PDB file of C-alpha atoms in Angstrom:
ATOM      1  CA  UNK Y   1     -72.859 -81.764 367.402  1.00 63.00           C
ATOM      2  CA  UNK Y   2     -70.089 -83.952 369.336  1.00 78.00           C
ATOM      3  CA  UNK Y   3     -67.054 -85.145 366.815  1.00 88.00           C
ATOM      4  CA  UNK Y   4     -65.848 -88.704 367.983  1.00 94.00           C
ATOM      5  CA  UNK Y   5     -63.360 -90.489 367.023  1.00 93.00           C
ATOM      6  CA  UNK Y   6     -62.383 -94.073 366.305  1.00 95.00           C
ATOM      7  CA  UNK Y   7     -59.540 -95.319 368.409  1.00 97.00           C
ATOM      8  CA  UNK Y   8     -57.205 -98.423 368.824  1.00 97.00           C
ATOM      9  CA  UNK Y   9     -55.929 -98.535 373.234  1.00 98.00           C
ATOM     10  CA  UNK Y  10     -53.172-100.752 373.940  1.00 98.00           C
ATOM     11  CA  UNK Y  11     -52.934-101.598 377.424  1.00 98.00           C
ATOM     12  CA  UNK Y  12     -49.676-103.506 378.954  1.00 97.00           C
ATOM     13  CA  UNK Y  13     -50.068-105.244 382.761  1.00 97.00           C
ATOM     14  CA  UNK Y  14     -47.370-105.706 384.518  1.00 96.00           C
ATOM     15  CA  UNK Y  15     -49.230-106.385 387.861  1.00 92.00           C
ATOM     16  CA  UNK Y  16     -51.602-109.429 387.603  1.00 88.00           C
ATOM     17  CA  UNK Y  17     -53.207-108.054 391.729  1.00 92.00           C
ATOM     18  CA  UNK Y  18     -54.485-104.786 389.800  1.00 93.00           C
ATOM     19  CA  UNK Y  19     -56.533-106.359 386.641  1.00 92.00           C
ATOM     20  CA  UNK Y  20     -60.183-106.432 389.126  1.00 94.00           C
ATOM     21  CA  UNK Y  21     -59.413-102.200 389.248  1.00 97.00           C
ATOM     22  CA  UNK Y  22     -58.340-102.070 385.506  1.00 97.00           C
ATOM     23  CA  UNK Y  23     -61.592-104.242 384.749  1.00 96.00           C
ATOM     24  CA  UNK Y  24     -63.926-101.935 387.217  1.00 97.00           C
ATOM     25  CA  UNK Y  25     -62.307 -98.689 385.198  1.00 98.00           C
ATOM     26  CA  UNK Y  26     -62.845-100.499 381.404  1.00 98.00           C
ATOM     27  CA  UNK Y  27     -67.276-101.501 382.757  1.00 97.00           C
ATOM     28  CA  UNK Y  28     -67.064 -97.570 384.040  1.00 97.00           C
ATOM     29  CA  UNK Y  29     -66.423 -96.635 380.487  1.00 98.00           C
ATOM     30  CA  UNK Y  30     -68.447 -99.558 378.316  1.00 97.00           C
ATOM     31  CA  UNK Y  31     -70.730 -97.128 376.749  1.00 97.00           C
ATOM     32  CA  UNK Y  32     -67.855 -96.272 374.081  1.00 97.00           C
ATOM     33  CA  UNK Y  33     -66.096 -99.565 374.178  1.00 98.00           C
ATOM     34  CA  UNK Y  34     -66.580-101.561 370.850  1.00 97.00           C
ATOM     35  CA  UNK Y  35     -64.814-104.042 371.530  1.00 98.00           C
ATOM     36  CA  UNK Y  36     -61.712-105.605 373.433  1.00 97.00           C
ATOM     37  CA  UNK Y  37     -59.266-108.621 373.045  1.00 97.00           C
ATOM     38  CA  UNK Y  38     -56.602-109.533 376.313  1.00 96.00           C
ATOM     39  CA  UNK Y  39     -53.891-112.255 375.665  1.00 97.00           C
ATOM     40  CA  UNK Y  40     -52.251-113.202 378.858  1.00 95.00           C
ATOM     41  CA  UNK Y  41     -48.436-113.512 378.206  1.00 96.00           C
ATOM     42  CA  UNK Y  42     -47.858-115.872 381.223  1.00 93.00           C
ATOM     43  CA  UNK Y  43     -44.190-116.877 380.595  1.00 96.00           C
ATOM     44  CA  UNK Y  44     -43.567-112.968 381.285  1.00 95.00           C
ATOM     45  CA  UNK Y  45     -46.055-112.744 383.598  1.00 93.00           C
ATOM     46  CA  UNK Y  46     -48.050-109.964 381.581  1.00 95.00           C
ATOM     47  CA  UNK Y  47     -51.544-109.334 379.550  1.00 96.00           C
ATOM     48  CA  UNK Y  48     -51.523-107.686 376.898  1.00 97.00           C
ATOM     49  CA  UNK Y  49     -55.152-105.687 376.172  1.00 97.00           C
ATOM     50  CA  UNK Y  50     -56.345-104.051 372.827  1.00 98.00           C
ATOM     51  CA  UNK Y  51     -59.805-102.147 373.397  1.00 98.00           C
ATOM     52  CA  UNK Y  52     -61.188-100.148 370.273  1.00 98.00           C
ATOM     53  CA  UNK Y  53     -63.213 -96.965 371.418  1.00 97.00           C
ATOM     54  CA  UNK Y  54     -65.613 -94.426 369.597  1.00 96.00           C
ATOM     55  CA  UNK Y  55     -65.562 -91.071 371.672  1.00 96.00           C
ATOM     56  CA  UNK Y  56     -65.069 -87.612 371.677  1.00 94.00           C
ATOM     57  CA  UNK Y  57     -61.213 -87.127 372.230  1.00 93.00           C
ATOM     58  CA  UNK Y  58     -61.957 -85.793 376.063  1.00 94.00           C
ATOM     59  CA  UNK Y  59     -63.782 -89.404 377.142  1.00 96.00           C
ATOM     60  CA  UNK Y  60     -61.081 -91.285 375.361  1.00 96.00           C
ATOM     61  CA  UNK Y  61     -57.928 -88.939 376.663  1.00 95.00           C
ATOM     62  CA  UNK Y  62     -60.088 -89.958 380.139  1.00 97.00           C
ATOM     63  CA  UNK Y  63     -60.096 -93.230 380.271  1.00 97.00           C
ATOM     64  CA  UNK Y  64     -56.120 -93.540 379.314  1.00 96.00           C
ATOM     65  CA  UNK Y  65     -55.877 -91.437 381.782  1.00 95.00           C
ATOM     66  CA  UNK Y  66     -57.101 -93.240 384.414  1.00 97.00           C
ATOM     67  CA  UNK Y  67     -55.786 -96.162 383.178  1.00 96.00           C
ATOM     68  CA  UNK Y  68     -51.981 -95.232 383.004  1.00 92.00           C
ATOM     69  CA  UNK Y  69     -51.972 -93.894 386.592  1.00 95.00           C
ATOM     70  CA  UNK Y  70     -52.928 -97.431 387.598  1.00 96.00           C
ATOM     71  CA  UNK Y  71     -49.700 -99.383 389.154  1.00 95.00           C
ATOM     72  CA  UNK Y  72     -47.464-101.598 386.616  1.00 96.00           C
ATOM     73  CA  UNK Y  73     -50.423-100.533 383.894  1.00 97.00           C
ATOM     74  CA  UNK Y  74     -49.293 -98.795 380.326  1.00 96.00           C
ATOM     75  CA  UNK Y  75     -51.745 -97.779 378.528  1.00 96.00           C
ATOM     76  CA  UNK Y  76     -51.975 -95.882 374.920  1.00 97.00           C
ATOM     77  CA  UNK Y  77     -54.007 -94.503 371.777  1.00 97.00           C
ATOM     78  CA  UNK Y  78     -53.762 -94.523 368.690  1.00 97.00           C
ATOM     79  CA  UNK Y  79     -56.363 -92.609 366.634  1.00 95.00           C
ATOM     80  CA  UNK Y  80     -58.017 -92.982 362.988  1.00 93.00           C
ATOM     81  CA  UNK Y  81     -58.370 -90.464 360.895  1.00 87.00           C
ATOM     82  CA  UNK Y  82     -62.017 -91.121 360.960  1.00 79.00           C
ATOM     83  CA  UNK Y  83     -64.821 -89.127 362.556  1.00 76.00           C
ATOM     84  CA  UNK Y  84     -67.950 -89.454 363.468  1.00 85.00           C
ATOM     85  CA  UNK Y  85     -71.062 -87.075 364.498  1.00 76.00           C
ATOM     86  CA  UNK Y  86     -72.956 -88.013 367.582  1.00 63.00           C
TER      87      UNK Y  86
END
């Protein structure tokens, strides 16, 4: 059996042009999304994202991943200490 994990990503955009890729990347990975807040920051010019996951630590280590190698995007995890069996 798979252990997942519960997660908390927090996802800083710098560049407003690259949110359509970010979104494409977040729909790529819905399946373990449970849900996801953005507050756009405009006086900085920035969004701020939350996205809570459950995934094995592989999928979730993926999608930052992919994520933080995207231009004027920070992304990063923070884990529960709660596990789940899939």
């Amino acid at each position: 059996m798979m252990e997942k994990r519960i997660a908390i990503m927090g996802i800083v955009v710098e560049e407003p042009e690259i949110v359509e890729r970010l979104n494409a990347i977040l729909h790529e990975y819905s399946s373990i999304i449970l849900g996801r807040m953005g507050i756009p920051v405009r006086e900085y010019g920035l969004s701020l994202i939350s996205v809570a996951i459950c995934a094995d630590n592989d999928r979730i280590s993926a999608l930052s991943g992919k994520l933080g190698r995207l231009r004027g995007v920070n992304a990063k995890v923070t884990y529960s200490n709660v596990s789940v069996q899939a």
